[in-house]
Every structure is written in C-alpha cells, then in structure tokens.
Coordinates of C-alpha atoms and ligand atoms in Angstrom, one line a residue:
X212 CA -9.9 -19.4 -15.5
X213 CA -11.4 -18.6 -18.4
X214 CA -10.1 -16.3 -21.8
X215 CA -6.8 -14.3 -21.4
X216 CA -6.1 -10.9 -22.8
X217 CA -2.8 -9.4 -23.3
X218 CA -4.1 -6.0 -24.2
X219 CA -7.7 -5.5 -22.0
X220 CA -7.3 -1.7 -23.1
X221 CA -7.5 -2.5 -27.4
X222 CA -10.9 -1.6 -28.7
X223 CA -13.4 -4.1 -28.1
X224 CA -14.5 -3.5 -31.9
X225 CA -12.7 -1.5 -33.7
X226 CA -15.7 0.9 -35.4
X227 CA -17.1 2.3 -31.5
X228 CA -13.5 2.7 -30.3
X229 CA -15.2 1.4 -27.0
X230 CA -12.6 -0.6 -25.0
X231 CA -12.9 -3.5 -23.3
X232 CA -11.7 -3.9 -19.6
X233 CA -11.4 -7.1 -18.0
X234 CA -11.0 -8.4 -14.4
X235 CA -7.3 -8.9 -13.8
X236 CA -6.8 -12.0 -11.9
X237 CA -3.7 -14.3 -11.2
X238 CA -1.4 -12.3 -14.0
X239 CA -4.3 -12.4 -16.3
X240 CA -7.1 -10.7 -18.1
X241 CA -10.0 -13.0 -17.6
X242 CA -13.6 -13.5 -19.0
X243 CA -17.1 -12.7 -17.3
X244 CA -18.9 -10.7 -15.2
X245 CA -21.7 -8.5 -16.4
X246 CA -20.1 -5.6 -18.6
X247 CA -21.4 -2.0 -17.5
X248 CA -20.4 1.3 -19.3
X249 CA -18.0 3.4 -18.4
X250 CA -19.2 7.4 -19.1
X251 CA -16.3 9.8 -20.9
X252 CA -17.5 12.9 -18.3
X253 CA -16.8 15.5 -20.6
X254 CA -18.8 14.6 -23.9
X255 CA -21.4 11.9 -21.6
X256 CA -19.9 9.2 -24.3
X257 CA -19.3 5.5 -23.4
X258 CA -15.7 5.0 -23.9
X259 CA -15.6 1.6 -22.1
X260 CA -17.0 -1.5 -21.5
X261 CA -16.0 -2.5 -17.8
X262 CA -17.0 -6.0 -16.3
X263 CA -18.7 -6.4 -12.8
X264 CA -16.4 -9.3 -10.8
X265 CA -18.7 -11.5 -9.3
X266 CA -18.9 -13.7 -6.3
X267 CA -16.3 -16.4 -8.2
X268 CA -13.7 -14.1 -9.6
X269 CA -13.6 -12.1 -6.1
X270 CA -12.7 -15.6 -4.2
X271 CA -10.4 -16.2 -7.5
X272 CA -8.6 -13.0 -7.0
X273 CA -8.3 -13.6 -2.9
X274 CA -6.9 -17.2 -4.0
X275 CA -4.3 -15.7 -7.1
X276 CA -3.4 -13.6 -4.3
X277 CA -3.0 -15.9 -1.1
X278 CA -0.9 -18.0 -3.5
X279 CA 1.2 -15.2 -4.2
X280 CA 2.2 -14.5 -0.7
X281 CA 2.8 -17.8 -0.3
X282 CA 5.1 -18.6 -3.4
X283 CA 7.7 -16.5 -5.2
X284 CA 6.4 -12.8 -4.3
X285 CA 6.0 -13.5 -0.2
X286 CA 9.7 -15.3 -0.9
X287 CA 11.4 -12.6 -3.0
X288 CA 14.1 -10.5 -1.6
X289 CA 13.9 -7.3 -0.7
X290 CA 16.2 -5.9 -3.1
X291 CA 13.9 -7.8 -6.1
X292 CA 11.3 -6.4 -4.8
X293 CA 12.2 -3.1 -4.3
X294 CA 13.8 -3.6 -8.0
X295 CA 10.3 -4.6 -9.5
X296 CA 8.7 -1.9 -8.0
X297 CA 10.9 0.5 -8.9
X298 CA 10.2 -0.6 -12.8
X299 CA 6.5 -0.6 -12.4
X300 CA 7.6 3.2 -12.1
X301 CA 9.5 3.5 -14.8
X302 CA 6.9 1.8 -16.9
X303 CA 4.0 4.1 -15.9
X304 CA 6.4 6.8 -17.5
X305 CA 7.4 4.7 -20.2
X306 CA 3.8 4.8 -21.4
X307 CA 3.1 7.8 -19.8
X308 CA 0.4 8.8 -22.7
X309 CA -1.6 5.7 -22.6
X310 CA -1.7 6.2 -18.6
X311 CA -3.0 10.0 -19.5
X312 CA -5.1 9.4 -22.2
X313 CA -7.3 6.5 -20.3
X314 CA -7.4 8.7 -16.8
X315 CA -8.6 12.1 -19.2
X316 CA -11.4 9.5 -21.0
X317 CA -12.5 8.2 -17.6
X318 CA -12.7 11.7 -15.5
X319 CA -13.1 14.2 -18.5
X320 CA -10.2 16.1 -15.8
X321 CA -8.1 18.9 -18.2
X322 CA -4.7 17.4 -19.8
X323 CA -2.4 19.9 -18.2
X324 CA -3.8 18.5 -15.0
X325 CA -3.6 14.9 -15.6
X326 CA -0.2 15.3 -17.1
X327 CA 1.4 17.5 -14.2
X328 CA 0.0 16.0 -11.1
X329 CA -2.0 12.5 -11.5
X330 CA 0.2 10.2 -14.1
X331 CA 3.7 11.6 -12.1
X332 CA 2.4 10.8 -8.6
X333 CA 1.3 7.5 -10.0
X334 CA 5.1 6.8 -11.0
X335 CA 6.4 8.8 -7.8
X336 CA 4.4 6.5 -5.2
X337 CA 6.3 3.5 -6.3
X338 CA 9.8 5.1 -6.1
X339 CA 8.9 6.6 -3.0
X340 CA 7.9 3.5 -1.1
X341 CA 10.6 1.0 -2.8
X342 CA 13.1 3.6 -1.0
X343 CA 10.7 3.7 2.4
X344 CA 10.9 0.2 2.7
X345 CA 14.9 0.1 2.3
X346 CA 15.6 2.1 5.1
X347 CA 13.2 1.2 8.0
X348 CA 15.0 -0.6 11.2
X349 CA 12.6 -2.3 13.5
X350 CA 12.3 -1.9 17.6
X351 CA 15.5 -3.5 20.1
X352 CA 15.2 -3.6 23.8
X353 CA 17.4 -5.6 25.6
X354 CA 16.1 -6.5 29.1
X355 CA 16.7 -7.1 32.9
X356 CA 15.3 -10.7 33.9
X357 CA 13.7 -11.8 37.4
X358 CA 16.8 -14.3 37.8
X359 CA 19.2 -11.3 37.4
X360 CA 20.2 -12.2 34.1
X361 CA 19.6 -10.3 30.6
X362 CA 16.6 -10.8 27.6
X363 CA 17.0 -9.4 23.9
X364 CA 13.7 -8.3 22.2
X365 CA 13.6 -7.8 18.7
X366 CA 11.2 -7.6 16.2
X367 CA 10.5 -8.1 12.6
X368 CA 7.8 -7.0 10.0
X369 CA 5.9 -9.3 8.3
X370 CA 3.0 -8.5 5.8
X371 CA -0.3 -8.7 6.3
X372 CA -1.0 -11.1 3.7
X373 CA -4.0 -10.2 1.1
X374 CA -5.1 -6.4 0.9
X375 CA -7.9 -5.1 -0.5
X376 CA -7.7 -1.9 -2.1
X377 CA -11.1 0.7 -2.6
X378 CA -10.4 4.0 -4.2
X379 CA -12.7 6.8 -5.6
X380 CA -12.8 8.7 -9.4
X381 CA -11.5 12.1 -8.3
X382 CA -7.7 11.2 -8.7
X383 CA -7.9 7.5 -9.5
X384 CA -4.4 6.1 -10.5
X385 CA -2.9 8.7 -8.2
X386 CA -5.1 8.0 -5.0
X387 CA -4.7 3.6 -6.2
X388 CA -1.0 3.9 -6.0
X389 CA -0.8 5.7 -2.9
X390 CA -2.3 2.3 -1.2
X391 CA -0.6 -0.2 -3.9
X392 CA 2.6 0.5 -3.5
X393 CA 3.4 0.8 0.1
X394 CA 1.1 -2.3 0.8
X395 CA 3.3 -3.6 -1.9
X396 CA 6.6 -2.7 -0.8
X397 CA 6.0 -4.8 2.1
X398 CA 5.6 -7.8 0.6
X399 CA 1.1 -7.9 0.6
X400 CA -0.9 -9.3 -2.4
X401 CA -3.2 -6.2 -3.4
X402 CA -6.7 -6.8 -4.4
X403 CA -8.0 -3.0 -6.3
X404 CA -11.1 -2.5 -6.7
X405 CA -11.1 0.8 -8.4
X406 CA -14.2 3.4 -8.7
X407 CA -16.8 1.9 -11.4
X408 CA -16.7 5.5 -12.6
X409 CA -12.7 5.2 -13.6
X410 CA -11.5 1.5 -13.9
X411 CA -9.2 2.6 -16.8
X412 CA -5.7 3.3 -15.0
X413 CA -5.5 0.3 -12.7
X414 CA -6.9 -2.1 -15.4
X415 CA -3.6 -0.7 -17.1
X416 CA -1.8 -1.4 -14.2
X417 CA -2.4 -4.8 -14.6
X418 CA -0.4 -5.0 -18.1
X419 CA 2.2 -2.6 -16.3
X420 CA 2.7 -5.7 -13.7
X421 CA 3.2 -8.0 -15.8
X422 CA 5.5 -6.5 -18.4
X423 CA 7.8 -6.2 -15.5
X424 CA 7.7 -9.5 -14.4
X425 CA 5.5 -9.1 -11.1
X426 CA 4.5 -12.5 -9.9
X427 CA 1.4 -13.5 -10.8
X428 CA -1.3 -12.5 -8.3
X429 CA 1.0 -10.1 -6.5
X430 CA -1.7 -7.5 -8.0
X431 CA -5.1 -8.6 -8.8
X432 CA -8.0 -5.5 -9.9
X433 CA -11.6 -6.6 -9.7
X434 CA -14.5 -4.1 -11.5
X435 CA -17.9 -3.3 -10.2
X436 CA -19.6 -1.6 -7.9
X437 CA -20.1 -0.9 -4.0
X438 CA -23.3 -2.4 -2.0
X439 CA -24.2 -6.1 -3.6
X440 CA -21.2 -5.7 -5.4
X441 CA -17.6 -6.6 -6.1
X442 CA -16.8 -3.9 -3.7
X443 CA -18.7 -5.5 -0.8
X444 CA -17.9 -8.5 -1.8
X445 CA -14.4 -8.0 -1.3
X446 CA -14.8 -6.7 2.0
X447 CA -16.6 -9.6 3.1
X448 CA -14.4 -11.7 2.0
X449 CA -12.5 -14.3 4.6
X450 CA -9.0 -14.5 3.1
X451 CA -9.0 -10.3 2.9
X452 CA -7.0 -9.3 5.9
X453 CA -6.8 -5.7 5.8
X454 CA -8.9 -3.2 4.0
X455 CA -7.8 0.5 2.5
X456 CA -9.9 3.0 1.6
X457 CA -11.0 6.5 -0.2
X458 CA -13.9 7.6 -0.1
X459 CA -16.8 9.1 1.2
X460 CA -17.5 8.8 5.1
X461 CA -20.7 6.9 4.7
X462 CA -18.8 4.2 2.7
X463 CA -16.6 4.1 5.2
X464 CA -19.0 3.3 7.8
X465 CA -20.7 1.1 5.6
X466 CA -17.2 -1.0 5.3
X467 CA -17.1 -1.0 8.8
X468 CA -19.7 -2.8 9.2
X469 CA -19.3 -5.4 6.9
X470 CA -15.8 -6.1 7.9
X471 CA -16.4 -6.1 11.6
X472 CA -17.0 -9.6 12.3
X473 CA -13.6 -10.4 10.6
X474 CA -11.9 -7.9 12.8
X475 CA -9.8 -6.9 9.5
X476 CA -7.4 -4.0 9.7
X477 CA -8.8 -0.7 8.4
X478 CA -7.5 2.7 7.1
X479 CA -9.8 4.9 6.1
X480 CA -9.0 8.5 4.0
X481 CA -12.8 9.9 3.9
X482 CA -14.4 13.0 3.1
X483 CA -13.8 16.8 4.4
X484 CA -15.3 20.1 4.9
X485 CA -12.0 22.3 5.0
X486 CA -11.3 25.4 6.3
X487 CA -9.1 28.1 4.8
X488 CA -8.3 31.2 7.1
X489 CA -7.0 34.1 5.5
X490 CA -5.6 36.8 7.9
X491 CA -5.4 40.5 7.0
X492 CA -1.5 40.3 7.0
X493 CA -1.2 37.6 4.1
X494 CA 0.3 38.2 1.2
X495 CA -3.6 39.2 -1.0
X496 CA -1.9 38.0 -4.3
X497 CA -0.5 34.7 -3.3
X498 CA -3.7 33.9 -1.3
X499 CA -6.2 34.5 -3.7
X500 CA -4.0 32.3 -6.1
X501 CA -3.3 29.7 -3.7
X502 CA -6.8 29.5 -2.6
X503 CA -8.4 29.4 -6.4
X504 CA -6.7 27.3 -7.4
X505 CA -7.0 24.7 -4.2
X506 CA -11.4 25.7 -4.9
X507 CA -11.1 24.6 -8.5
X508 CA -8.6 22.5 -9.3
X509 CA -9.8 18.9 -10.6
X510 CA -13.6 20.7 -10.8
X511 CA -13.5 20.5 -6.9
X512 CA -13.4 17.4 -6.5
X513 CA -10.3 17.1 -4.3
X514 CA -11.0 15.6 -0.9
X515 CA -8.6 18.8 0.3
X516 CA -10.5 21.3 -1.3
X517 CA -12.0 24.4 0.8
X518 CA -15.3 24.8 0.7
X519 CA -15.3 27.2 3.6
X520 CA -13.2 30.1 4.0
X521 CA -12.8 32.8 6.7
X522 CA -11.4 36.0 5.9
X523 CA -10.6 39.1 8.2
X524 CA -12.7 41.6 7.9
X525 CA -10.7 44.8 6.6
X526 CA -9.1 42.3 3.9
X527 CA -13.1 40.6 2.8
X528 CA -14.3 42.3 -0.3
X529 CA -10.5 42.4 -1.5
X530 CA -10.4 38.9 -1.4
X531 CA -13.7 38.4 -2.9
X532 CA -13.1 40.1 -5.7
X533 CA -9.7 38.6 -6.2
X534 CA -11.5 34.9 -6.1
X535 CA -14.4 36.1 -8.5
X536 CA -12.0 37.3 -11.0
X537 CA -10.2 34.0 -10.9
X538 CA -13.7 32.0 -10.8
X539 CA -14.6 34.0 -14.2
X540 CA -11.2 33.7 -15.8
X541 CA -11.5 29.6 -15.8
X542 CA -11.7 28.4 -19.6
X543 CA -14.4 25.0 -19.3
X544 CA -14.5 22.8 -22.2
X545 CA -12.9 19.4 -23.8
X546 CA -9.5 17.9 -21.9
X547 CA -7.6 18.4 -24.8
X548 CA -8.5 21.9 -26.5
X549 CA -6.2 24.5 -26.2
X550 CA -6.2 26.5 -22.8
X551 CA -9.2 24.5 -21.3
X552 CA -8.1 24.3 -17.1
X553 CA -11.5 23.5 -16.1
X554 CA -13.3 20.1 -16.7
X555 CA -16.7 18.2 -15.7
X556 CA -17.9 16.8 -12.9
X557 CA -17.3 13.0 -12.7
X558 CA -20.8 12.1 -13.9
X559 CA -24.3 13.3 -14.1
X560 CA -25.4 11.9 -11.0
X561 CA -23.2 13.9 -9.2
X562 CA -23.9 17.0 -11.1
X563 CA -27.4 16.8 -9.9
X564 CA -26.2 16.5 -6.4
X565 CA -23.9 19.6 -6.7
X566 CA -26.6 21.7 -8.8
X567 CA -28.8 21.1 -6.0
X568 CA -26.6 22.7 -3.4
X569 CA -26.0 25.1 -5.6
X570 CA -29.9 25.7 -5.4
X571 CA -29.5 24.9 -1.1
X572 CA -27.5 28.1 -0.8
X573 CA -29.6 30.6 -2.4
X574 CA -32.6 29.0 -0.4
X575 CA -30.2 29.2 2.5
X576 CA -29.4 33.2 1.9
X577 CA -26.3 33.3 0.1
X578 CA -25.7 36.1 -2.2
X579 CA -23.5 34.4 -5.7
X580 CA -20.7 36.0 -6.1
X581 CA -20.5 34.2 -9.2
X582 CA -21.6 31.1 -11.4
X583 CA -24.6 28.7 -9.7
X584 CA -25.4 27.4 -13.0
X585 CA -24.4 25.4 -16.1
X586 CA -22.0 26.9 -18.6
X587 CA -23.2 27.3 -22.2
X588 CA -21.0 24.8 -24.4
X589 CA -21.0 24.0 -27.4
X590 CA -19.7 20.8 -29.5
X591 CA -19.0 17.1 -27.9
X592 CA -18.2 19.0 -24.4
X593 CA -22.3 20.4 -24.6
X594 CA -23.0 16.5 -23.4
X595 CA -21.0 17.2 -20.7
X596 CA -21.2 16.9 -17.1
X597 CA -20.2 21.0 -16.3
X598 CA -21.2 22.9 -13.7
X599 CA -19.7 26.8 -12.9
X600 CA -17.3 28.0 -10.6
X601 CA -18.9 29.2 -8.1
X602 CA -18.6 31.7 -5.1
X603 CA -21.4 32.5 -2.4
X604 CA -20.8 35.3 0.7
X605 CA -23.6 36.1 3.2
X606 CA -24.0 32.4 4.4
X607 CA -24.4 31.6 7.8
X608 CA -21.7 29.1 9.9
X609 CA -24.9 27.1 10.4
X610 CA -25.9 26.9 7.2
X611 CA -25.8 23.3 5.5
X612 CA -23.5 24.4 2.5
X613 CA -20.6 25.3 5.0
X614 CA -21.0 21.7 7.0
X615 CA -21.8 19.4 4.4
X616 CA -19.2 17.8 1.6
X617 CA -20.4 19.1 -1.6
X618 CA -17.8 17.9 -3.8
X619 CA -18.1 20.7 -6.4
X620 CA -15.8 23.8 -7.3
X621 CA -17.6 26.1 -4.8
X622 CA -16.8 28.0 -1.5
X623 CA -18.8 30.2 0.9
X624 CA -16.6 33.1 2.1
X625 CA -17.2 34.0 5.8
X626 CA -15.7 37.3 7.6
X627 CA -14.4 37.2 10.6
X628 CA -12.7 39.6 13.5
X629 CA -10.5 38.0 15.5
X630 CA -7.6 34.9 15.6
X631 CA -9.6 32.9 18.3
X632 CA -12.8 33.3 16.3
X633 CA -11.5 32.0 13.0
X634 CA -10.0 29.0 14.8
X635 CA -13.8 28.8 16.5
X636 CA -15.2 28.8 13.3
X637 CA -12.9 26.7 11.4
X638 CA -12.5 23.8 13.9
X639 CA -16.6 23.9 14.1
X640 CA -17.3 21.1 11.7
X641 CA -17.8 17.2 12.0
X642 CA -14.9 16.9 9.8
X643 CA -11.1 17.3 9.9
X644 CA -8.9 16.4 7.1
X645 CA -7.4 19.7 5.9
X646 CA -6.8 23.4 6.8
X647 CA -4.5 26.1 4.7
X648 CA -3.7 29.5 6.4
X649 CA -2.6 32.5 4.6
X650 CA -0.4 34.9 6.9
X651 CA 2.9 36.6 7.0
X652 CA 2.9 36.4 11.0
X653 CA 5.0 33.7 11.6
X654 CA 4.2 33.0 15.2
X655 CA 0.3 33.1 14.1
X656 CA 1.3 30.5 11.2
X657 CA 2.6 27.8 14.1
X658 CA -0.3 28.7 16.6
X659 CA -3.4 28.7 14.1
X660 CA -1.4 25.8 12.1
X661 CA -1.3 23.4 15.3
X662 CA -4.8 24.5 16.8
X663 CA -6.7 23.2 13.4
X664 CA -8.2 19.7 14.1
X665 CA -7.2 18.2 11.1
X666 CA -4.7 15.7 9.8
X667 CA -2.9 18.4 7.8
X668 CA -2.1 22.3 8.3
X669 CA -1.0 24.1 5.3
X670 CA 0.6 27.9 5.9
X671 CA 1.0 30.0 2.8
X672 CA 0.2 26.9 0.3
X673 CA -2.3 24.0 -0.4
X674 CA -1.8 20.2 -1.4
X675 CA 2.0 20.7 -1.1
X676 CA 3.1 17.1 -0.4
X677 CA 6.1 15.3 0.8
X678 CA 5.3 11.2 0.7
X679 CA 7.1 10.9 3.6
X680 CA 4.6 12.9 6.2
X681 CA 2.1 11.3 8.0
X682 CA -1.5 11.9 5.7
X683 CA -4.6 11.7 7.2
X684 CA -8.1 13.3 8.6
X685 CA -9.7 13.4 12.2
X686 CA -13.3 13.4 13.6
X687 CA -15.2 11.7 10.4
X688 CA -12.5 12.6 8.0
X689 CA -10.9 8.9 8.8
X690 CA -9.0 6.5 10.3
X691 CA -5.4 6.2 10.6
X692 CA -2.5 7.8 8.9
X693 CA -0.7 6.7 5.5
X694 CA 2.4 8.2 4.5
X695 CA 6.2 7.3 4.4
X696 CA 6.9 5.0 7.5
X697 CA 2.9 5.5 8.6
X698 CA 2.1 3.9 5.3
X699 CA 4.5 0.6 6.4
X700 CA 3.2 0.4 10.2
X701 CA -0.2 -0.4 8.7
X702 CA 0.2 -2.8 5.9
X703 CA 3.1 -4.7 7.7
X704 CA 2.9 -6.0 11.6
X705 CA 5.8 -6.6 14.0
X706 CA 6.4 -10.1 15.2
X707 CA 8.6 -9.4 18.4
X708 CA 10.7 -12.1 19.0
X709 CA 12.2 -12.5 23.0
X710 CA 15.5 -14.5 23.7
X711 CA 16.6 -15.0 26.8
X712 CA 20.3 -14.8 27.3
Ligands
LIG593 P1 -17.4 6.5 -2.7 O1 -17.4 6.3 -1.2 O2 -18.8 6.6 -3.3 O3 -16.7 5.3 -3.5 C1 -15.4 4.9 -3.3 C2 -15.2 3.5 -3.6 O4 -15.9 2.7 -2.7 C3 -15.7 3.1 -5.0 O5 -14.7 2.2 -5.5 C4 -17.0 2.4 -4.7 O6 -17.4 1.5 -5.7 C5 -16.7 1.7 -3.4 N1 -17.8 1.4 -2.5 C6 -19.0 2.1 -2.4 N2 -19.8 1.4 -1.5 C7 -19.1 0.4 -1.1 C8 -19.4 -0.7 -0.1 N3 -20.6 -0.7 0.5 N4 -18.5 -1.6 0.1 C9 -17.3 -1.6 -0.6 N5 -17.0 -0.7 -1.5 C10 -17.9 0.3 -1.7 O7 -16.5 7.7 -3.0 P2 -16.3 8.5 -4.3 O8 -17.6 9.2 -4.7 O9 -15.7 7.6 -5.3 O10 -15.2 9.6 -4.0 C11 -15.5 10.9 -3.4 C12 -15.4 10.9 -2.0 O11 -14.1 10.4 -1.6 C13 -15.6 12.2 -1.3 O12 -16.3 12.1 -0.1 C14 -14.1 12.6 -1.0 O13 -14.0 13.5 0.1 C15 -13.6 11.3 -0.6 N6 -12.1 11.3 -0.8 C16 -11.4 11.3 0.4 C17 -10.0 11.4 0.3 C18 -9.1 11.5 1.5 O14 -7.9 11.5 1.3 N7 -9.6 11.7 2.7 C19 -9.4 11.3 -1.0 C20 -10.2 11.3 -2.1 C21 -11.6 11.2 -2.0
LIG594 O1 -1.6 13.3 -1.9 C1 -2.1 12.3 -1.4 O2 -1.4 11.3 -1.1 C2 -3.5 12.1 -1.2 N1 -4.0 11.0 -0.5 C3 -4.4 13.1 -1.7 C4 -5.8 13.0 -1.5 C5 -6.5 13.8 -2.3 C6 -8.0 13.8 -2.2 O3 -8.7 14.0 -3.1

C-alpha cells in the first residue's frame, strides 16, 4: 500500500482550496485511483478532488477488512467495543464544524439544517447502537427428547463478517451512520462506499476512526461510482458477505443482480412516492406546517418527502393557500447567508431531471400553484443548482407526477370526499415507504395509520424518529427493516447451539 495521509481533508494545494480525498484502506489514506471532482451544489464550484477505487484497492479494502474480523476488532470485547464506538460519537461532536462544513460543501444543504438534524444523527447513531447492542438476549428453548429425556437450545450472534456499505447524497453522513454503526456494533468490518456526489463526511470518518483507536480495517471507505465502478465492484466482490443500501429502486435491482450469484445478505432502503392525507378535522395550522416543511425540507430530497397529498374537500383551497404561502416565504440562496432555509438540488444533472417534471405536469394539466421555474440569484449561489418550490392542483391520480419519484421540493394536491377513498388513493402507488396523516379523530388516526402500506405511518407529524423502531418501505420501497434490534438481526446471525442433557 502505497502513500499515507494523516489529514485526506487539507487542501490539496493550498491557492484552489480544493481538497484532496483519498481511499481509506486498512487505517490509512492511500494513493491511486483516478481523481474526479466533487461539485459544491450551491455555487457549481469544485471543492474536491475525490479518487475512483479501482479493482486493487476494492480487494485491498475486502482484505484490511477480513483481517480485521479476524484479529483484534472480531476479538475485542463487547464493552471495548461498545467503548470505541461510543467515542467515534463523541469525536463527530468534538469536530462537529469540520463534520458541517464538508457535508454543506458537498450538498450546498442550508447550515441550520446540517447543524440541527444531519451532523447530530451522525453522533446519535453510534450512541444509539453501542447501547442496542448491550442489552439484546438471544433465543432459549429447552426441549422434550424422543428418549424421554431433556435438550437445551441456545443461541449466539455472530457477525456477518465484511459489509459493504452504499449510501446516497441527500443526507450522506446521517444515512452512512445509520448502516455503520449497527453493522459495527456487532462486531462486522464495514466497507462505505459513499455517493460520488458527497464523499466528504465518511472520508472524515476515516480520521475519526482512527483518532479513536479503531483497529485498522474495522472501517474501510472506497470512492467512485456505481455501474463499472467501485460501487459494483464492491458488490461483486467474493469476500463481501452482506450488502446495505440507499438508494434509488433501480439501483437496487441493479445490486441484485450482481450479487445474486453470491447469495449475499441484502437490505435495501429505496425510493418512495408518499402519501399525506389531511382530514377536514386536523388541526389547519399544524398541518400546513408539518406538511411544508416535510415538502421542502433538504430541497426535497428526503426519501420521506410527500409528493402527493390528499386533502378533504371542504378543508382544499384552505390548505392550499396555507402551503403556497409557505412555498413563497422560503429564503433560497448560499448555506451560510443569513436566513437562507432553502438550498440546491444535489447537482445539475438532477436539476434537469426535476425541471423536466416540472415541465411533465403542466403538459400533464396541472394548474401551479406556485414556482415551476428557476429562482433569480445573484452572486456565487447564481451558479447554483436551484430550482423553486413548487405546488401543482388539478392533477390527475393517473398522472405520472403523482406515481413517479421526482426527488424535488414539489407536491400535487388532490381532494378528496371520503376516509375509504383517501386510503384508495393513497395506498394506489408502486411504492410504500412513508405516509403522515393530519387528524384530530383519534380512532381515524389508528385506522387510516395501520391501513397505509408503508413501512412507516406518521399521525399529526413527519420524520419524527426514535432509532429504536423498526424503519423500512414495502412494495418497491425495499427490503427489510433497520432500526434498533431490526438493525442487529440483519448484520449479525444466530448460531443455535443444541445440548442434549
Ligand atoms: P442512487 O441509487 O443513484 O445511488 C446510491 C448509491 O449507489 C451511490 O453511492 C451510487 O454510487 C451507488 N450505485 C449506483 N449504481 C450502483 C451499482 N450498479 N452498483 C453499486 N452501487 C451503485 O441514489 P441517489 O441518487 O444517491 O439517492 C437518491 C435516491 O435514494 C432516491 O430514490 C431516494 O428515494 C433514495 N433514498 C431512499 C431512502 C430510504 O430510506 N428508503 C433514503 C435516502 C434516499
Ligand atoms: O432517519 C433514518 O434513519 C432514515 N433512514 C431516514 C431516511 C431518509 C431518507 O432520505
């Protein structure tokens, strides 16, 4: 292995301010791969200088990481464990600014945002999954015999060994650490390949590891790209037992495939088209905040967003307006100037792709409530990837805007008349991840909450989450569940051991 660095994140050369981020490999910052740059969103600047992981540093990584589980981290106690992890926590806060400034440069996302909900969660999935881990019991069954005599079953969890780890750009240290850490906490060597769009965080990681004292090649973060790439690659890889995922469904199925003939473990969080209902009884204030905000926030780009939302009839042009006065009241501009809550789109790429639908749902009828363009900006942000707020009524169930992902901070707003119809309507998708109902009817909030086929019912609230549920989607929205104990069952297996007594 070639060239260390101690400090991946410094500036490459010190006049561009462009940094240089390495492949992380066995406890070190090694040399190669072909660099490719790394877009600030909001001013379409390069800011970095990440390097694609070829074919050799993937097998190195699988290899630092294989003799990791073998050696001291596979050995360790639990309580050292648990002990390390909980400092890789206190670290991330510890240099809580750097973790914030190199997630704003790579998603261009507003610094009240990045501060309140992406760097903590990055800290908080550690703590939470050091404490999961402590206080798990396995499965007992003690046993009747042919001969008449007695059999104890019990059973212990072992790790799976090496895991790789494939995460998107929309919340990238926070959606990373919700797959390191658990897969961590019981005792797997992680692989990360991060999104090429954000590589900044988790190459930070990497110095975060090691300042604690993490074995080396307990965590290992390769760079690059999907398809031909260090991302494929990974999955293809042999010595990769189980795979974790965010992303978009295609990518899922496209992982799939390549890791079918290895028959490696999967868990999948893909993409959604969400439902809100909002009932004529809800509380008209807290909905049209709750459900603004859960449009907008992060530019749209939450896998949990809604992009389609039913409203009773009597309570529809209220609502509306509410959302269009919230839509118009969003300040766009540069993460860091003063009362800016609403940033780019991750890149320019998908800009197009969201300007497009934009296009799609006037061609497809809708009426704009508001936005469907560009905003006018001036400065470094008029370089940026920005798009409007936007709100469309008059759209049709069938209508490709309300059953494809779009990604964006747009919703289509649909009436309807009855309970049974709004579940109809809200269930009628190829997608289930996420629902969020808006009613002061409490019986209506269990009924409607439980008949939504998605991984996760919201009443009265949005993205309001406790570590320790069960997280997931159905239909095309994924595979499996992560979350507290969820989280453990997948990145661990149970041995059972059977003694006859
Ligand atoms: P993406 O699928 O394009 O990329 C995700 C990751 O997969 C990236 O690291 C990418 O390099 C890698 N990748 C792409 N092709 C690959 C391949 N063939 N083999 C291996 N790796 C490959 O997703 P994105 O654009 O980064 O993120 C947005 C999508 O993620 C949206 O669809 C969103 O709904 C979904 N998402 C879902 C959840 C959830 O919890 N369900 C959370 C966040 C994002
Ligand atoms: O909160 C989480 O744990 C989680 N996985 C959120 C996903 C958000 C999608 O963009």
């Amino acid at each position: 292995m070639a060239t260390t660095y101690t400090r991946p994140l410094d500036t490459a050369s010190a006049d561009t301010h462009v940094r240089k981020l390495q492949n992380f490999v066995g406890g070190k910052f090694v040399e190669g791969g072909k660099p490719f740059d790394v877009v600030n969103p909001a001013t379409g600047e390069v800011h970095a200088i990440a390097h694609e992981a070829d074919a050799d540093i993937v097998d190195q990584a699988v290899k630092a990481a294989r003799a990791a589980v073998e050696g001291e981290w596979g050995n360790m106690t639990l309580a050292k464990r648990r002990a390390l992890l909980m400092r890789v926590a206190d670290r991330i806060e510890e240099r809580f600014d750097e973790f914030l400034e190199a997630e704003i440069a790579d998603t261009g996302k507003p610094h009240s945002l990045a501060h309140h909900l992406d760097i903590p969660r990055g800290a908080a999935n550690f703590r939470i999954f050091s404490d999961v881990i402590a206080s798990l019991s396995t499965e007992t069954f003690e046993m009747d015999t042919p001969d008449g005599g007695k059999a104890l079953n019990y059973a212990v969890r072992k790790p799976l060994g090496v895991v790789g780890v494939i995460s998107p750009w929309n919340l990238p240290l926070l959606l990373m650490t919700w797959k390191v850490a658990p897969a961590m906490a019981c005792g797997n060597a992680v692989i990360v390949k991060p999104s090429e769009e954000t590589p900044s965080t988790t190459t930070l990681l990497g110095e975060v590891m090691n300042e604690v004292g993490m074995p080396a090649g307990a965590f290992n973060v390769i760079h690059g790209f999907g398809p031909g790439s260090a991302g494929e690659k990974l999955v293809a890889h042999p010595g990769v037992r189980a795979l974790t995922f965010t992303g978009e469904t295609r990518t899922g199925t496209a992982i799939m495939k390549t890791a079918a003939p290895y028959v490696k473990a999967l868990s999948f969080e893909l993409g959604g088209k969400n439902s809100a209902i909002v009932f004529a009884d809800a509380d008209m204030d807290a909905a049209v905040a709750g459900l603004s905000r859960a449009v907008f926030l992060n530019t749209g780009q939450v896998c949990l967003a809604p992009e389609r939302i039913y409203v009773e009839r009597p309570v529809f042009d209220a609502f509306v307006a509410g959302m269009k006065a919230k839509a118009e009241a969003l300040k766009p501009g540069l993460p860091n100037d003063e009362g800016v809550d609403f940033g780019p789109l991750i890149s320019d790429e998908h800009r197009r792709k969201v300007l497009d639908y934009y296009a799609l749902a006037v061609a497809e009828g809708a009426t704009v409530v508001t936005g469907g363009g560009t905003p006018q900006l001036s400065g470094a942000a008029a370089n940026g990837f920005f798009v409007e707020p936007t709100i469309w009524t008059g759209l049709s169930q069938d209508a490709r805007i309300c059953r494809e992902e779009i990604f964006g901070p747009c919703c289509a707003v649909i009436p309807f008349d009855t309970e049974e119809e709004a579940v109809r309507l809200a269930n009628d998708s190829d997608y289930g991840l996420a629902s969020s109902i808006w009613t002061t009817n409490l019986s209506r909030a269990h009924r409607v909450g439980q008949a939504m086929e998605v991984g996760i019912s919201w009443v009265n609230c949005w993205f309001l989450r406790d570590l320790r549920t069960a997280f997931g989607g159905v239909k095309m929205s994924g595979i499996g569940r992560e979350g507290g104990v969820h989280s453990i069952n997948f990145y661990s297996e149970p041995t059972n051991i059977c003694i006859k007594l």
